[in-house]
Amino acid sequence: MVVLAAGEGTRMRSATPKVLHRIGGRSLLGHALAAVDGLGPGRVVVVIGHGRDAVREHLAAIAPAAFAVVQEQRNGTGHAVRVACEEVPPDPAAIVLVVCGDTPLLRTQTLATLLAEHERERAAVSVLTAAVADPTGYGRIVRDSSGRVTQIVEHREATAQQLAIDEVNSGVYAFHAGFLTQALGRLSTANSQGEQYLTDVVGLARAAGETVLGVRAHDAREILGVNDRVQLAALGAELNRRVVEDWMRAGVTVIDPASTWIDVGVHLEPDAVVCPNTQLHGATRVAAGAVIGPGTTLTDCLVGPGAEVLSSYATQAEIGAGAHVGPFSFLRPGTRLGPDAKAGAFVEIKNSIVGAGSKVPHLSYVGDAEIGVGVNIGAATVFVNYDGVAKHRTTVGDHVRVGSDTMLVAPLTLGAGSYTAAGSVITQDVPPGALAVGRGTQRNIEGWVERKRPGSAAATAAAAAEKSTTDDLERAE
Ligand code: UD1
Ligand code: CA
């Protein structure tokens, strides 16, 4: 199995090698390898060249068993396969499957069909083809009067008559290894680009009286390649349509497929509901009955059954069964909301556990904390976890009531069942069941407004209020 990925991808105009650009949360190279992987292939050889260090590193991360072979000079697709076969020689009796690193929509099933036909017909070369609306730039499949493939002609070398052919070369082939290795040694560079064309193996096979098959893909979209960012976006949208449709067929409600983006690594259970303008990324998993969105972005999150995540942004967070999140919550890595817990409007949580049924309903920051069960955190509470140098932890016992606008200065422990008074700055541990008050005592300076702000609207209002109080008292006498 050979994946061609040495090209420069000039038209991407990018510092990133083309095959490392991503759609559906996976690199183009990753898509090619995933399609091949489903076949249970033998050895996988990836031909790299442009941006080789970055591609090699990525390959080691996603497919450590694959061989990376460097094509020093980009002398064409035929040369690339030759380099691969020289470095990792195939068994002469084996089948060598060749795919390009920039065709991310190819399905395993399509490759399996190509291989099955190839084996059944004992072909020397089988090429996957498709009829496309705009064949510009592709190699054309030339067939004889009995429909057999005779050659593949590149767009640049094609005659006007050949340019009218709409059946094109996908760049995916199955080869008899023994035939391939000897044909690769005979490729010429007598063409407009001065390159060794892999496509010329077809003509060589015909000349040698070998069988050449052209196998048409059922869905022509599968063979589309990425050459620039316009195509990257178009294929990204196509892949997303496919993924979203698969989940709908599996029992997930998607209100607006057009504004819903789901990465290929995401998993959803039947009867999950995905509302408009929602993005599910990475390895996110959503359980049955959960409602996500509208307007929610989740990356690598776990969402429990029946949970609701409304207009929120979360990364590496666990949202328990029946929990409520949002609108406008920001859950950062290490957040774990227990069953039926709540993170409400304008709440940020990171690296913290919120116990079952506990609520952080409004305008709060919770960092580096462990909150027990049945706790209520009053509005505008801040877990003051950072002293400018180090982060410190806060522990909140079960059934604690934290008053609104409390600063909890870590390291700190609030004992089970304790309360804090609203507006407190809590710097010392609170014993179980105690009320902690950490604020100045209020004093009222009578008549201050009329003395210091005479004639102001406030002073007039105050005078009127005082007069009506006096009148009431007089009437009561
Ligand atoms: C190639 C085919 C064309 C087919 C099209 C399908 C040839 C001569 N032409 O054209 O018939 O319709 O793919 O998309 O094969 N690569 C290397 N080393 C090289 C040259 C290319 O690794 O020296 C890799 C590229 O990274 C790419 C693939 O081979 O993944 C195809 O190369 P590209 O230059 O894109 O070929 P096309 O002109 O698209
Ligand atoms: Ca191409």
XYZ file of N, CA and C in Angstrom, residues 55-166:
336
model
N 5.576 16.251 8.135
C 4.743 15.116 7.713
C 5.186 13.853 8.457
N 6.502 13.686 8.606
C 7.019 12.500 9.300
C 6.536 12.465 10.753
N 6.592 13.631 11.398
C 6.178 13.722 12.793
C 4.682 13.395 12.936
N 3.886 13.950 12.037
C 2.440 13.698 12.056
C 2.158 12.211 11.831
N 2.875 11.642 10.888
C 2.688 10.225 10.566
C 3.015 9.349 11.773
N 4.104 9.692 12.476
C 4.491 8.906 13.649
C 3.392 8.952 14.701
N 2.677 10.100 14.754
C 1.614 10.249 15.756
C 0.354 9.480 15.364
N -0.007 9.500 14.074
C -1.297 8.902 13.703
C -1.178 7.475 13.177
N 0.002 7.105 12.639
C 0.154 5.755 12.073
C 1.591 5.282 12.294
N 1.913 4.967 13.542
C 3.313 4.648 13.868
C 3.860 3.444 13.098
N 2.976 2.579 12.607
C 3.462 1.391 11.902
C 3.790 1.665 10.433
N 3.389 2.831 9.927
C 3.624 3.142 8.507
C 5.097 3.475 8.261
N 5.560 3.157 7.055
C 6.931 3.496 6.665
C 6.907 4.845 5.944
N 7.778 5.756 6.353
C 7.916 7.011 5.613
C 9.130 6.877 4.709
N 8.927 7.081 3.413
C 10.022 6.987 2.443
C 10.172 8.364 1.792
N 11.404 8.865 1.760
C 11.622 10.208 1.237
C 11.917 10.168 -0.260
N 11.153 10.941 -1.023
C 11.438 11.163 -2.440
C 12.189 12.498 -2.501
N 13.491 12.416 -2.728
C 14.321 13.627 -2.659
C 13.903 14.647 -3.706
N 13.721 14.163 -4.955
C 13.328 15.081 -6.018
C 11.974 14.689 -6.557
N 11.168 15.676 -6.797
C 9.799 15.437 -7.214
C 9.784 15.171 -8.718
N 10.110 13.926 -9.069
C 10.230 13.586 -10.493
C 8.972 12.926 -11.051
N 7.866 13.083 -10.341
C 6.602 12.571 -10.865
C 6.023 11.429 -10.044
N 4.756 11.124 -10.331
C 4.049 10.098 -9.557
C 4.653 8.703 -9.775
N 5.126 8.444 -11.003
C 5.762 7.149 -11.283
C 7.054 7.006 -10.497
N 7.836 8.072 -10.476
C 9.084 8.072 -9.710
C 8.812 7.878 -8.217
N 7.765 8.521 -7.715
C 7.421 8.409 -6.291
C 7.135 6.944 -5.915
N 6.367 6.259 -6.761
C 6.043 4.850 -6.465
C 7.301 3.989 -6.597
N 8.156 4.362 -7.536
C 9.403 3.611 -7.721
C 10.283 3.711 -6.473
N 10.403 4.918 -5.930
C 11.187 5.123 -4.707
C 10.618 4.256 -3.579
N 9.286 4.241 -3.479
C 8.632 3.452 -2.425
C 8.950 1.969 -2.591
N 8.859 1.473 -3.838
C 9.080 0.041 -4.077
C 10.550 -0.343 -3.929
N 11.451 0.605 -4.150
C 12.876 0.308 -3.952
C 13.213 0.224 -2.471
N 12.635 1.141 -1.688
C 12.960 1.163 -0.252
C 12.264 0.049 0.512
N 11.018 -0.225 0.137
C 10.256 -1.284 0.818
C 9.731 -2.222 -0.266
N 10.586 -3.157 -0.758
C 10.185 -3.977 -1.907
C 8.974 -4.857 -1.584
N 7.960 -4.806 -2.440
C 6.792 -5.657 -2.217
C 7.068 -7.093 -2.672
N 6.336 -8.034 -2.104
C 6.344 -9.413 -2.584
C 5.829 -9.374 -4.033
N 6.571 -9.973 -5.000
C 6.171 -9.884 -6.413
C 4.756 -10.387 -6.685
N 4.262 -11.278 -5.847
C 2.920 -11.824 -6.093
C 1.827 -10.987 -5.440
N 2.232 -9.967 -4.666
C 1.251 -9.183 -3.905
C 0.562 -8.145 -4.791
N -0.463 -7.526 -4.238
C -1.112 -6.387 -4.903
C -0.618 -5.116 -4.221
N -0.200 -4.148 -5.049
C 0.182 -2.847 -4.498
C -0.952 -1.868 -4.787
N -1.532 -1.331 -3.722
C -2.576 -0.315 -3.877
C -1.907 1.052 -3.749
N -2.188 1.943 -4.680
C -1.619 3.291 -4.627
C -2.763 4.292 -4.483
N -2.659 5.173 -3.483
C -3.640 6.258 -3.343
C -2.886 7.570 -3.162
N -3.557 8.672 -3.468
C -2.950 9.984 -3.271
C -3.318 10.518 -1.889
N -2.419 11.294 -1.334
C -2.658 11.829 0.010
C -3.659 12.968 0.039
N -4.134 13.396 -1.122
C -5.002 14.584 -1.147
C -6.421 14.288 -1.631
N -6.872 13.026 -1.489
C -8.254 12.675 -1.859
C -8.987 12.151 -0.616
N -9.458 13.065 0.226
C -9.947 12.686 1.561
C -11.338 12.044 1.593
N -12.061 12.054 0.488
C -13.430 11.518 0.540
C -13.522 10.040 0.144
N -12.394 9.454 -0.235
C -12.395 8.039 -0.637
C -12.884 7.144 0.493
N -13.762 6.214 0.160
C -14.265 5.292 1.173
C -13.550 3.944 1.072
N -13.414 3.302 2.199
C -12.815 1.969 2.257
C -13.540 1.013 1.312
N -14.883 1.114 1.299
C -15.687 0.202 0.498
C -15.327 0.311 -0.990
N -15.043 1.534 -1.431
C -14.695 1.760 -2.835
C -13.347 1.115 -3.158
N -12.412 1.243 -2.240
C -11.106 0.604 -2.426
C -11.265 -0.918 -2.436
N -12.133 -1.419 -1.569
C -12.350 -2.864 -1.500
C -12.931 -3.381 -2.815
N -13.843 -2.607 -3.407
C -14.435 -2.999 -4.697
C -13.356 -3.039 -5.783
N -12.492 -2.023 -5.801
C -11.406 -1.974 -6.782
C -10.509 -3.216 -6.645
N -10.156 -3.546 -5.400
C -9.284 -4.705 -5.162
C -9.969 -6.010 -5.573
N -11.256 -6.105 -5.271
C -11.988 -7.344 -5.591
C -12.047 -7.563 -7.105
N -12.345 -6.487 -7.848
C -12.390 -6.579 -9.321
C -11.015 -6.942 -9.875
N -10.003 -6.292 -9.322
C -8.628 -6.506 -9.756
C -8.232 -7.982 -9.602
N -8.583 -8.551 -8.452
C -8.229 -9.946 -8.187
C -9.027 -10.890 -9.071
N -10.335 -10.576 -9.194
C -11.197 -11.465 -9.965
C -10.738 -11.543 -11.416
N -10.335 -10.410 -11.975
C -9.927 -10.351 -13.385
C -8.441 -10.658 -13.578
N -7.753 -10.906 -12.466
C -6.298 -11.132 -12.505
C -5.602 -10.070 -13.348
N -5.951 -8.827 -13.073
C -5.417 -7.723 -13.870
C -3.991 -7.389 -13.452
N -3.262 -6.746 -14.372
C -1.939 -6.216 -14.042
C -2.105 -4.837 -13.400
N -3.051 -4.077 -13.952
C -3.332 -2.730 -13.445
C -4.839 -2.518 -13.412
N -5.343 -1.995 -12.281
C -6.735 -1.568 -12.232
C -6.750 -0.145 -11.720
N -7.490 0.690 -12.407
C -7.531 2.098 -12.011
C -8.966 2.475 -11.654
N -9.098 3.219 -10.551
C -10.407 3.718 -10.142
C -10.702 4.988 -10.938
N -11.866 5.013 -11.566
C -12.217 6.158 -12.411
C -13.563 6.725 -11.974
N -13.899 7.883 -12.546
C -15.232 8.450 -12.309
C -15.548 9.425 -13.422
N -16.825 9.534 -13.732
C -17.270 10.540 -14.697
C -17.565 11.810 -13.909
N -16.898 12.900 -14.268
C -17.089 14.153 -13.519
C -17.581 15.248 -14.459
N -18.282 16.216 -13.858
C -18.864 17.303 -14.654
C -17.762 18.157 -15.283
N -16.705 18.419 -14.515
C -15.614 19.237 -15.034
C -14.301 18.451 -14.936
N -13.878 17.834 -16.045
C -12.677 16.995 -15.993
C -11.357 17.771 -16.099
N -11.429 19.086 -16.098
C -10.223 19.908 -16.252
C -9.126 19.500 -15.261
N -7.928 19.285 -15.788
C -6.780 18.998 -14.935
C -6.548 17.517 -14.670
N -7.568 16.710 -14.824
C -7.423 15.272 -14.565
C -6.884 14.545 -15.794
N -6.283 13.390 -15.559
C -5.939 12.494 -16.651
C -7.213 11.860 -17.199
N -7.293 11.721 -18.542
C -8.497 11.142 -19.154
C -8.307 9.641 -19.381
N -9.404 8.895 -19.169
C -9.391 7.447 -19.380
C -9.773 7.180 -20.835
N -8.838 6.646 -21.600
C -9.109 6.344 -23.009
C -9.443 4.853 -23.123
N -10.624 4.550 -23.689
C -11.054 3.159 -23.862
C -11.159 2.838 -25.351
N -10.982 1.550 -25.676
C -11.128 1.149 -27.084
C -12.597 0.855 -27.388
N -12.863 0.409 -28.622
C -14.256 0.241 -29.046
C -14.987 -0.810 -28.213
N -14.222 -1.743 -27.599
C -14.901 -2.735 -26.763
C -14.900 -2.322 -25.285
N -14.543 -1.064 -25.020
C -14.658 -0.535 -23.669
C -13.466 -0.811 -22.767
N -12.404 -1.394 -23.322
C -11.243 -1.682 -22.473
C -10.312 -0.469 -22.407
N -9.736 -0.229 -21.202
C -8.850 0.926 -21.025
C -7.557 0.688 -21.798
N -7.201 1.655 -22.646
C -5.958 1.513 -23.403
C -4.856 2.412 -22.880
N -5.232 3.591 -22.407
C -4.215 4.483 -21.847
C -4.859 5.577 -21.002
N -4.002 6.243 -20.224
C -4.447 7.425 -19.496
C -3.648 8.595 -20.051
N -4.351 9.617 -20.511
C -3.675 10.782 -21.092
C -3.849 11.967 -20.164
N -2.744 12.572 -19.771
C -2.816 13.750 -18.918
C -3.476 14.904 -19.660
N -4.117 15.780 -18.903
C -4.835 16.911 -19.502
C -3.939 17.687 -20.466
N -2.685 17.941 -20.017
C -1.766 18.742 -20.838
C -1.397 18.089 -22.164
N -1.433 16.751 -22.184
C -0.990 16.057 -23.396
C -2.181 15.624 -24.269
N -3.390 15.887 -23.804
C -4.559 15.326 -24.489
C -4.901 16.079 -25.773
N -5.397 15.333 -26.752
C -5.917 15.947 -27.978
C -7.295 16.526 -27.678
N -7.785 17.367 -28.592
C -9.106 17.972 -28.400
C -10.161 16.889 -28.201
N -10.039 15.798 -28.967
C -10.997 14.701 -28.863
C -10.920 14.040 -27.472
N -9.671 13.846 -26.980
C -9.505 13.222 -25.666
C -9.972 14.151 -24.539
N -9.797 15.454 -24.730
C -10.239 16.404 -23.700
C -11.750 16.335 -23.479
N -12.478 15.873 -24.501
C -13.938 15.780 -24.392
C -14.378 14.582 -23.534
N -13.436 13.680 -23.216
C -13.778 12.510 -22.380
C -14.033 12.978 -20.950
N -15.164 12.537 -20.361
C -15.435 12.986 -18.984
C -15.085 11.927 -17.936
